[in-house]
């Protein structure tokens, strides 16, 4: 390792990443600088380019290279573990390569070309990885959806019929049909829909070859409407497709995928990542942060629909030829020992999860954990939000039995991969601190006037130079990219997080400093939830704040002012909840809704969220409220607080 952490001489940086690049296959070599960029809005357009001029294919590097050059064809890529215990499936690198080629041919036969956007709406099944990599193989750009479909134009949509989450049946086809209708209404026709039958008998015959069982809870009566003009069956298409497909050679800076994330203005942003830099960055961080070894069995519990799954279930692990567990279910189904049962079943060595899952399981004590041995575990990872010391200690003492280092990885959808993180067993840990920057990452802490603070200090967390995996733009809106991340402090990438550096140089994330909430490790903007609420005809105005939650980190406390003549009741409450769920996703379901005949505002009409936060938490010490226009509003809201979640 030739680069100092937090060090960033451009030459050294190029040498370090150049070494990483040597492991990969390049159809043509890069011509320009290894990493070229401008982070300063006052000097022109913001850009980052990595290995310009080189061409490669990420699916070739993840699959063909591992099968043919590294002779890992028979190595297991995924142990798929279904929602129902006993539903399982093993996929080797060679099989994965064949399936990806087959599906790439299917996409081509449907007219998908390099640069086309393909939307994917599927549960945690191997076919989801197949769909992603098939897009990457032909140079198409995938966009995985886990909420309402963004209205940007997508050519085909790949989806599945449905799946079980614990006891609950989710009918994805119906959800997708509704979303599609909305796209059509807005004038964005979706040309084709390919549907995977995950829950019915048909899945048995095809999906992943003869050894593939259908989901045990197969569900012959899951009724899905079928429109022969747009709907195509995955299984029928794949049956006739060749399992060889020459990869499309892509430029380094060609788009790889778009992933929508919450924006503080309320409108989701399409975060765009490109081929080469993202490949190098996810591969290198995966290898070093989890101290990956060839015989490891790695398990990341995230959903592939979030960036954690993109980078650390699909791309990073496969780039290294790793064997992973891919889990469809929930940590609590059929019981709260499920995670540890899976750890023992597959001899998981490296385990990656979120503080919210740790806190959830912590509630049930150590007994369900100790029912299983967990002897195989070596490294435990966490991501998504600051981990509270109590959860850290439980993870370390009970789950890891004080034997496994914890890697607290700080990063964002935008950063593509870990940016602040310990290296296991090499970095002395401090519970709750993401410790130090990854190689080539140069953080700084700024005060309100944009001055860099030295030594122990607290302020805005920013980065001074790019690393290969940083996002390149907001899809379709480069200006929004510049405004969101580079305008506030010219010369720096602004994370939106507050941060403290202690006397030993450790970084401690203190949380978001914009109007974002972190619910179970997922960011949500208050503005986005508010606009979903006011879209309901009964609501005149809404304000949403976070209220601390023992498991989720933060929960959503919504204040709604109703339109004239409307009365508040349980039916309306249920409708509002449903409205937000449908607009944004299950993660955004309001926990509390309070009828607020009026909201506390300043004389200039700005909603005083600070005061609402106090009301939500029942904290009477309001601080300075001299700018409040009408203080009786506050008393009224305190009296009608919601004490129990809706
Ligand atoms: C935000 C990014 C990166 C995948 C999951 C979330 C918070 C994330 C940590 C951590 C403290 C963390 C930050 C960040 N965050 N990891 N280890 N310690 N805070 O991705 O939805 O893009 O959210 O999650 O606030 O900005 P995301």
XYZ file of C-alpha atoms and ligand atoms in Angstrom:
673
model
C 0.000 0.000 0.000
C 1.844 2.976 -1.310
C -0.454 5.793 -0.290
C -0.713 7.401 3.117
C -4.230 7.687 4.531
C -5.541 11.196 4.127
C -2.549 11.948 1.964
C -3.254 13.085 -1.479
C -0.358 14.109 -3.659
C -1.842 13.683 -7.123
C 1.077 11.650 -8.398
C 1.041 9.237 -5.489
C -2.703 8.968 -5.816
C -2.354 8.071 -9.482
C 0.289 5.476 -8.677
C -1.856 3.850 -6.000
C -4.933 3.628 -8.214
C -2.804 2.678 -11.193
C -1.683 -0.378 -9.207
C -5.283 -1.254 -8.414
C -6.137 -0.911 -12.127
C -3.466 -3.474 -13.063
C -5.669 -6.279 -11.765
C -8.365 -5.458 -14.295
C -8.787 -5.949 -18.024
C -8.606 -2.905 -20.281
C -9.467 -3.214 -23.937
C -7.555 0.012 -24.556
C -5.322 1.978 -22.185
C -6.062 5.414 -20.792
C -4.491 8.384 -22.458
C -4.913 11.432 -20.247
C -4.220 11.933 -16.546
C -5.303 9.148 -14.246
C -7.691 11.394 -12.340
C -8.566 14.814 -13.743
C -10.984 17.169 -12.017
C -12.278 20.582 -11.086
C -13.920 21.025 -7.665
C -14.069 24.816 -7.804
C -17.261 26.381 -9.183
C -15.517 29.739 -9.527
C -13.110 28.189 -12.053
C -15.662 26.612 -14.367
C -17.741 23.494 -14.652
C -17.319 20.798 -12.003
C -16.035 17.531 -13.421
C -14.225 14.341 -12.432
C -12.670 12.025 -14.980
C -10.862 8.816 -14.201
C -8.755 6.960 -16.787
C -10.131 8.922 -19.718
C -9.567 7.204 -23.013
C -9.478 3.693 -21.561
C -12.144 1.189 -22.518
C -13.336 -1.815 -20.597
C -16.459 -3.651 -19.521
C -17.374 -4.086 -15.885
C -19.307 -7.353 -16.354
C -16.287 -8.763 -18.213
C -14.073 -7.842 -15.270
C -16.475 -9.264 -12.683
C -17.282 -12.467 -14.559
C -15.203 -13.472 -17.612
C -11.941 -12.385 -15.954
C -12.723 -14.400 -12.820
C -13.873 -17.447 -14.791
C -11.204 -17.517 -17.490
C -8.107 -15.732 -16.185
C -8.414 -16.398 -12.479
C -9.916 -19.871 -12.913
C -12.708 -19.190 -10.429
C -15.483 -20.622 -12.620
C -16.503 -23.239 -10.080
C -16.292 -20.880 -7.147
C -19.619 -19.924 -5.600
C -20.575 -16.338 -6.375
C -23.792 -16.368 -4.360
C -25.478 -18.511 -1.803
C -29.039 -17.308 -2.198
C -31.099 -17.735 0.957
C -34.816 -17.147 0.488
C -37.293 -15.562 2.833
C -38.498 -19.012 3.808
C -35.847 -21.128 5.580
C -34.928 -23.996 3.270
C -35.367 -21.956 0.087
C -31.824 -21.845 -1.155
C -29.759 -21.788 -4.274
C -26.068 -21.797 -5.154
C -24.696 -19.956 -8.164
C -21.089 -20.259 -9.351
C -19.142 -17.659 -11.285
C -19.462 -19.724 -14.477
C -23.241 -20.007 -14.100
C -23.565 -16.335 -13.322
C -21.601 -15.486 -16.469
C -23.904 -17.680 -18.573
C -27.073 -16.176 -17.097
C -25.794 -12.662 -17.576
C -24.919 -13.359 -21.210
C -28.318 -14.928 -21.793
C -30.172 -12.007 -20.345
C -27.910 -9.525 -22.128
C -28.990 -11.231 -25.370
C -32.614 -10.936 -24.295
C -32.201 -7.216 -23.717
C -30.526 -6.814 -27.085
C -33.309 -8.725 -28.800
C -35.754 -6.295 -27.227
C -33.892 -3.424 -28.812
C -31.929 -2.202 -25.796
C -28.741 -0.464 -26.878
C -25.673 1.104 -25.306
C -26.636 4.199 -23.326
C -30.328 3.217 -22.942
C -31.775 3.397 -19.439
C -33.290 0.251 -17.983
C -35.363 0.391 -14.849
C -35.366 -2.604 -12.525
C -37.957 -3.351 -9.867
C -37.205 -6.725 -8.308
C -36.809 -8.371 -4.918
C -33.551 -9.813 -3.579
C -33.101 -12.667 -6.029
C -30.079 -13.701 -8.092
C -31.908 -12.542 -11.216
C -31.627 -8.992 -9.907
C -27.832 -9.228 -10.067
C -28.178 -10.895 -13.473
C -30.314 -8.014 -14.722
C -27.847 -5.388 -13.460
C -24.836 -7.071 -15.011
C -26.652 -7.819 -18.259
C -27.256 -4.074 -18.595
C -23.607 -3.380 -17.815
C -22.535 -5.980 -20.387
C -24.271 -4.194 -23.240
C -23.481 -0.698 -21.980
C -27.061 0.055 -20.887
C -27.548 2.117 -17.728
C -29.491 0.467 -14.919
C -31.662 2.298 -12.473
C -32.984 0.180 -9.648
C -36.217 1.396 -8.178
C -37.531 0.823 -4.707
C -40.172 3.490 -4.628
C -42.378 5.219 -7.185
C -40.786 5.274 -10.624
C -39.028 8.532 -11.386
C -40.569 10.173 -14.390
C -37.403 10.294 -16.450
C -37.665 8.172 -19.541
C -36.866 4.528 -19.251
C -36.932 2.118 -22.111
C -37.720 -1.294 -20.682
C -38.622 -2.162 -17.167
C -37.615 -5.445 -15.571
C -39.660 -6.538 -12.619
C -40.915 -9.548 -10.768
C -44.380 -10.730 -9.822
C -43.935 -10.394 -6.104
C -42.204 -11.697 -3.041
C -42.669 -12.414 0.608
C -41.139 -10.214 3.259
C -41.569 -12.248 6.396
C -45.264 -13.091 6.421
C -46.278 -10.346 4.090
C -46.897 -10.826 0.385
C -45.800 -7.890 -1.752
C -47.356 -7.782 -5.184
C -44.677 -5.963 -7.158
C -46.433 -6.375 -10.472
C -49.458 -4.415 -9.321
C -47.291 -1.725 -7.777
C -45.283 -1.460 -10.965
C -48.403 -1.349 -13.140
C -49.699 1.608 -11.158
C -46.382 3.381 -11.472
C -46.287 2.689 -15.198
C -49.714 4.160 -15.687
C -48.482 7.305 -13.960
C -45.487 7.449 -16.303
C -47.790 7.076 -19.304
C -50.062 9.798 -17.954
C -47.062 12.092 -17.774
C -46.182 11.305 -21.362
C -43.323 8.881 -20.750
C -44.276 5.659 -22.450
C -42.514 2.545 -21.230
C -41.976 0.379 -24.248
C -41.448 -3.054 -22.737
C -41.801 -4.786 -19.399
C -40.017 -8.027 -18.680
C -41.447 -9.916 -15.763
C -39.748 -12.561 -13.670
C -42.092 -15.013 -12.014
C -40.556 -15.557 -8.654
C -43.541 -16.913 -6.800
C -45.176 -19.201 -9.290
C -44.508 -22.678 -10.693
C -42.960 -21.368 -13.860
C -39.960 -20.163 -11.906
C -39.156 -23.801 -11.267
C -38.480 -24.657 -14.869
C -36.156 -21.870 -15.830
C -34.713 -19.136 -13.675
C -31.314 -20.456 -12.662
C -31.198 -23.826 -14.293
C -32.293 -27.217 -13.120
C -31.055 -26.923 -9.568
C -33.157 -23.865 -8.930
C -36.125 -24.403 -6.655
C -38.980 -21.940 -6.742
C -39.682 -19.940 -3.654
C -41.151 -22.501 -1.217
C -44.105 -20.305 -0.555
C -44.952 -20.547 -4.233
C -48.122 -18.775 -4.828
C -50.079 -20.002 -7.820
C -52.909 -17.616 -7.152
C -50.896 -14.408 -7.114
C -53.086 -12.656 -9.626
C -51.163 -10.468 -11.980
C -52.881 -8.690 -14.823
C -51.126 -9.228 -18.123
C -50.994 -6.827 -21.030
C -49.552 -8.714 -24.018
C -48.589 -5.480 -25.715
C -46.029 -4.503 -23.095
C -45.607 -7.459 -20.755
C -43.018 -10.107 -21.591
C -42.134 -13.183 -19.594
C -38.525 -13.430 -18.355
C -38.569 -17.218 -18.427
C -39.847 -17.552 -21.969
C -37.334 -15.007 -23.263
C -34.364 -16.567 -21.493
C -35.242 -20.077 -22.641
C -34.445 -19.248 -26.228
C -31.388 -17.034 -25.671
C -27.733 -17.948 -26.288
C -25.473 -17.935 -23.235
C -22.627 -16.234 -25.032
C -22.525 -12.501 -25.486
C -19.556 -10.392 -26.512
C -19.316 -7.471 -24.064
C -19.790 -3.948 -25.321
C -16.535 -2.075 -24.698
C -17.319 1.086 -22.812
C -15.372 4.267 -22.244
C -14.153 4.832 -18.682
C -16.531 7.699 -18.147
C -19.566 6.052 -19.758
C -22.486 5.886 -17.305
C -22.878 2.626 -15.384
C -25.973 3.309 -13.332
C -28.313 5.914 -11.941
C -29.604 5.582 -8.406
C -32.215 7.969 -7.073
C -31.694 9.410 -3.621
C -33.542 11.989 -1.543
C -32.770 15.625 -2.138
C -33.176 18.291 0.504
C -35.470 20.290 -1.794
C -37.858 17.341 -1.915
C -37.160 16.216 -5.457
C -35.130 12.988 -5.708
C -31.758 13.242 -7.434
C -30.499 10.676 -9.934
C -26.960 10.035 -8.723
C -24.868 8.940 -11.702
C -21.826 6.681 -11.440
C -19.487 5.770 -14.297
C -17.703 2.577 -15.280
C -13.972 2.578 -14.484
C -13.675 4.736 -11.383
C -16.586 3.021 -9.674
C -15.162 -0.405 -10.512
C -11.726 0.407 -9.057
C -13.139 2.091 -5.997
C -15.671 -0.550 -4.973
C -13.126 -3.315 -5.659
C -10.353 -1.707 -3.589
C -12.528 -0.629 -0.662
C -14.176 -4.047 -0.493
C -10.794 -5.768 -0.463
C -9.113 -3.584 2.147
C -11.982 -2.615 4.420
C -13.171 -6.200 4.858
C -9.642 -7.601 4.552
C -11.055 -9.870 1.877
C -9.403 -13.287 1.400
C -10.278 -15.809 -1.298
C -11.833 -18.323 1.123
C -14.049 -15.765 2.842
C -17.816 -16.018 2.854
C -19.115 -12.495 2.963
C -22.609 -11.320 3.813
C -24.014 -7.830 3.428
C -27.605 -7.642 4.689
C -28.517 -4.503 2.731
C -31.020 -4.440 -0.108
C -29.479 -4.233 -3.574
C -31.876 -1.387 -4.293
C -29.772 0.875 -2.092
C -26.206 1.961 -2.802
C -24.823 -0.392 -0.147
C -26.149 -3.317 -2.160
C -24.902 -1.933 -5.489
C -21.363 -1.403 -4.209
C -21.014 -4.151 -1.628
C -23.256 -6.980 -2.827
C -22.870 -6.729 -6.573
C -19.851 -4.781 -7.790
C -17.138 -4.802 -5.076
C -17.453 -8.472 -4.050
C -17.768 -9.835 -7.608
C -14.794 -7.734 -8.750
C -12.752 -9.616 -6.153
C -14.152 -13.055 -6.994
C -15.784 -13.201 -3.566
C -18.396 -15.656 -2.338
C -21.407 -13.873 -0.850
C -24.673 -14.668 0.827
C -27.656 -13.014 -0.850
C -30.584 -12.928 1.560
C -34.163 -12.244 0.543
C -35.777 -12.157 3.967
C -35.884 -10.272 7.221
C -33.729 -10.497 10.361
C -36.794 -11.354 12.424
C -38.437 -14.030 10.280
C -39.269 -16.736 11.216
C -37.542 -15.686 14.430
C -34.918 -13.271 15.697
C -32.096 -15.824 15.420
C -32.346 -15.960 11.625
C -29.182 -13.917 10.975
C -27.005 -16.082 13.197
C -28.520 -19.234 11.824
C -27.458 -18.062 8.351
C -23.986 -17.106 9.631
C -23.473 -20.668 10.887
C -25.113 -22.303 7.880
C -22.713 -20.704 5.376
C -19.767 -20.119 7.733
C -19.890 -16.393 7.129
C -16.549 -14.721 7.872
C -17.237 -11.068 7.040
C -20.578 -9.572 7.998
C -21.904 -6.116 7.076
C -25.112 -4.597 8.448
C -26.675 -1.359 9.752
C -27.051 0.100 13.261
C -30.828 -0.088 12.930
C -30.661 -3.895 12.512
C -28.270 -4.173 15.452
C -30.570 -2.129 17.686
C -33.564 -4.171 16.568
C -31.899 -7.467 17.505
C -30.376 -6.032 20.672
C -33.893 -5.625 22.061
C -34.225 -9.412 22.239
C -31.055 -9.831 24.282
C -28.088 -12.114 23.745
C -29.852 -15.469 24.025
C -31.088 -15.658 20.366
C -27.528 -14.809 19.264
C -25.890 -17.349 21.541
C -28.096 -20.144 20.216
C -25.655 -20.209 17.295
C -21.878 -20.525 17.344
C -20.726 -17.722 15.009
C -17.199 -19.139 15.165
C -16.519 -18.303 11.524
C -16.954 -14.537 11.982
C -13.826 -12.400 11.572
C -14.842 -8.842 10.687
C -18.089 -6.984 11.443
C -19.101 -3.930 9.448
C -21.663 -1.180 9.992
C -23.065 1.532 7.728
C -25.939 3.955 7.354
C -25.832 6.265 10.332
C -23.671 7.021 13.347
C -23.656 3.906 15.517
C -24.494 4.650 19.139
C -21.901 3.312 21.625
C -24.429 0.952 23.216
C -25.171 -0.773 19.909
C -21.453 -0.793 19.061
C -20.648 -2.552 22.359
C -23.368 -5.129 21.840
C -22.200 -5.826 18.291
C -18.602 -6.127 19.478
C -19.149 -8.040 22.736
C -22.138 -10.243 21.996
C -22.125 -10.838 18.220
C -18.352 -10.781 17.726
C -17.416 -12.029 21.185
C -14.690 -9.367 21.382
C -12.771 -11.177 18.703
C -13.869 -9.314 15.574
C -12.820 -5.790 14.710
C -15.703 -3.501 13.786
C -15.436 -1.420 10.637
C -17.690 1.621 10.942
C -17.864 2.736 7.322
C -19.016 6.258 6.559
C -20.076 6.975 2.997
C -23.005 8.099 0.828
C -24.851 7.166 -2.350
C -22.830 9.981 -3.871
C -19.404 8.751 -2.751
C -19.868 5.344 -4.412
C -17.894 3.581 -1.693
C -16.417 3.938 1.799
C -14.669 7.258 2.384
C -14.058 7.287 6.152
C -13.383 3.859 7.621
C -11.121 1.828 9.857
C -9.060 -0.976 8.347
C -9.802 -4.090 10.394
C -7.245 -4.956 13.062
C -4.955 -2.214 11.748
C -6.840 0.864 13.000
C -7.347 1.159 16.763
C -11.106 1.513 17.157
C -13.127 4.115 19.033
C -16.816 3.109 19.314
C -18.908 5.503 17.231
C -16.082 6.923 15.130
C -15.607 6.089 11.440
C -11.922 6.841 12.235
C -9.864 7.936 9.190
C -10.154 8.585 5.442
C -9.637 5.770 2.948
C -6.528 5.994 0.732
C -6.625 8.989 -1.550
C -9.555 10.610 0.266
C -8.781 14.036 1.753
C -11.364 15.328 4.219
C -11.497 18.734 5.868
C -13.690 20.362 8.470
C -14.926 23.857 7.637
C -16.545 26.507 9.772
C -19.581 28.521 8.691
C -17.347 30.974 6.782
C -15.699 28.178 4.838
C -12.360 28.257 6.649
C -10.527 24.977 7.145
C -10.200 24.099 10.806
C -7.054 22.448 12.105
C -6.692 19.962 14.949
C -9.602 19.096 17.223
C -12.629 20.888 15.791
C -16.244 20.568 14.675
C -18.016 21.801 11.558
C -18.985 20.853 7.998
C -17.452 17.662 6.612
C -16.092 18.269 3.096
C -13.621 16.597 0.733
C -10.823 18.455 -1.009
C -10.235 16.217 -4.008
C -12.031 13.379 -5.759
C -11.438 9.649 -5.515
C -12.273 7.367 -8.455
C -15.733 6.346 -7.173
C -17.282 9.756 -6.539
C -20.516 10.546 -8.442
C -20.144 12.431 -11.717
C -23.423 14.299 -12.030
C -27.104 14.400 -11.191
C -28.715 12.652 -14.141
C -30.209 15.211 -16.487
C -29.322 18.166 -14.278
C -25.636 18.989 -13.960
C -26.470 22.354 -12.500
C -28.262 20.763 -9.591
C -25.151 18.649 -8.997
C -23.020 21.778 -8.756
C -25.488 23.639 -6.546
C -26.059 20.764 -4.152
C -22.482 19.710 -3.535
C -20.085 22.470 -4.609
C -21.721 25.866 -4.318
C -21.694 26.415 -0.575
C -17.910 26.118 -0.266
C -16.096 26.590 -3.604
C -13.249 24.114 -3.993
C -14.842 21.399 -1.861
C -17.317 18.527 -2.172
C -19.817 19.155 0.636
C -21.240 16.007 2.248
C -24.122 17.632 4.126
C -22.918 15.984 7.327
C -21.580 17.608 10.459
C -18.361 16.196 11.833
C -15.999 16.444 14.795
C -12.285 15.669 14.783
C -10.787 14.711 18.129
C -7.270 15.235 19.457
C -6.107 11.962 17.903
C -7.375 12.962 14.478
C -10.390 10.595 14.545
C -13.475 11.740 12.635
C -16.895 11.496 14.305
C -19.976 12.104 12.158
C -22.492 14.151 14.127
C -25.404 13.782 11.660
C -27.019 15.729 8.833
C -26.953 19.487 8.856
C -29.659 19.971 6.240
C -33.354 19.091 6.356
C -32.728 15.407 5.969
C -33.871 12.626 8.256
C -32.073 9.344 8.674
C -34.645 6.576 9.069
C -33.090 3.131 9.477
C -29.966 4.255 7.663
C -31.823 5.769 4.736
C -31.961 9.455 4.040
C -35.286 11.146 3.546
C -35.926 14.789 3.018
C -38.558 16.447 5.148
C -39.606 18.464 2.083
C -40.291 15.296 0.131
C -42.588 13.887 2.817
C -44.302 17.246 3.219
C -45.063 17.497 -0.475
C -46.477 13.954 -0.466
C -48.794 15.007 2.378
C -50.022 18.243 0.823
C -50.813 16.437 -2.403
C -53.771 15.006 -0.480
C -56.756 17.262 -1.004
C -57.576 17.363 2.716
C -54.199 18.859 3.635
C -53.488 22.562 3.389
C -50.021 22.601 4.915
C -47.611 20.085 6.399
C -44.374 20.140 8.351
C -42.314 17.069 9.120
C -39.609 16.673 11.737
C -37.561 13.801 13.081
C -38.192 12.334 16.490
C -35.540 10.013 17.992
C -36.494 6.355 17.721
C -34.834 3.519 19.649
C -34.496 1.211 16.641
C -34.855 3.304 13.491
C -32.651 6.154 14.691
C -35.241 8.714 13.680
C -38.968 8.442 13.122
C -41.258 10.752 11.162
C -43.428 13.132 13.130
C -45.823 14.962 10.788
C -47.859 18.054 11.558
C -50.749 18.628 9.160
C -53.023 21.622 8.838
C -56.255 20.588 7.170
C -58.157 22.404 4.462
C -61.218 24.400 5.510
C -64.186 22.271 6.458
C -62.282 18.982 6.722
C -62.313 17.154 10.032
C -59.523 14.984 11.297
C -60.242 11.309 11.894
C -58.653 7.844 11.745
C -59.693 7.233 8.149
C -57.942 10.378 7.014
C -54.913 9.449 9.072
C -54.735 6.054 7.364
C -55.137 7.681 3.951
C -52.298 10.093 4.616
C -50.044 7.306 5.740
C -50.830 5.349 2.611
C -50.278 8.377 0.424
C -46.738 8.906 1.726
C -45.937 5.198 1.475
C -47.030 5.084 -2.127
C -45.318 8.296 -3.151
C -42.000 7.695 -1.474
C -41.789 4.147 -0.199
C -42.326 2.086 2.911
C -39.322 3.645 4.631
C -41.117 7.011 4.676
C -44.296 5.799 6.404
C -45.207 8.439 8.997
C -44.938 7.265 12.602
C -46.933 10.156 14.058
C -49.444 12.461 12.451
C -50.714 15.386 14.473
C -53.627 17.553 13.479
C -52.229 21.089 13.681
C -54.869 23.780 13.262
C -51.920 26.175 12.889
C -48.134 25.874 12.681
C -45.607 27.964 14.616
C -44.238 30.551 12.208
C -41.944 33.525 12.280
C -43.400 36.911 11.498
C -42.028 36.524 7.975
C -44.006 33.285 7.631
C -41.232 30.673 7.952
C -42.183 27.493 9.747
C -40.112 27.150 12.914
C -39.035 23.521 12.672
C -36.835 23.886 15.708
C -39.968 24.463 17.768
C -41.818 21.593 16.097
C -38.944 19.257 16.924
C -39.308 20.229 20.588
C -43.042 19.587 20.467
C -42.523 16.191 18.858
C -40.151 15.231 21.676
C -42.235 16.901 24.384
C -39.378 19.144 25.412
C -40.733 22.268 27.008
C -37.489 24.205 26.964
C -37.999 26.072 23.687
C -35.052 28.464 23.799
C -35.463 31.833 22.141
C -38.913 32.163 20.573
C -39.024 35.911 20.280
C -39.435 35.691 16.497
C -42.583 33.563 16.852
C -45.631 35.317 15.445
C -48.271 33.726 17.678
C -47.162 31.813 20.759
C -50.610 30.390 21.597
C -50.139 28.046 18.617
C -47.301 26.316 20.432
C -49.280 25.710 23.624
C -52.117 24.226 21.606
C -49.756 21.858 19.806
C -48.195 20.714 23.073
C -51.651 19.900 24.420
C -52.598 17.776 21.430
C -49.307 15.922 21.021
C -49.422 12.392 19.662
C -48.138 10.059 22.310
C -48.457 6.816 20.416
C -47.374 6.046 16.919
C -50.112 5.804 14.286
C -25.746 9.399 4.803
C -25.731 8.819 3.411
C -23.759 4.742 2.411
C -24.809 3.768 2.407
C -25.968 3.989 3.294
C -26.586 5.353 3.310
C -25.154 8.707 6.952
C -23.837 6.620 6.426
C -22.577 6.432 8.204
C -21.669 6.099 9.266
C -22.351 8.045 10.362
C -23.354 7.601 8.333
C -24.566 10.093 6.676
C -24.482 10.125 5.161
N -24.134 7.688 7.212
N -22.907 5.859 7.011
N -20.913 4.990 9.227
N -21.599 6.944 10.310
N -23.237 8.407 9.417
O -26.514 6.012 2.084
O -28.764 7.097 1.873
O -26.745 8.030 0.660
O -26.981 8.222 3.171
O -25.873 8.355 5.770
O -25.455 11.055 7.152
O -24.457 11.417 4.611
P -27.297 7.372 1.865
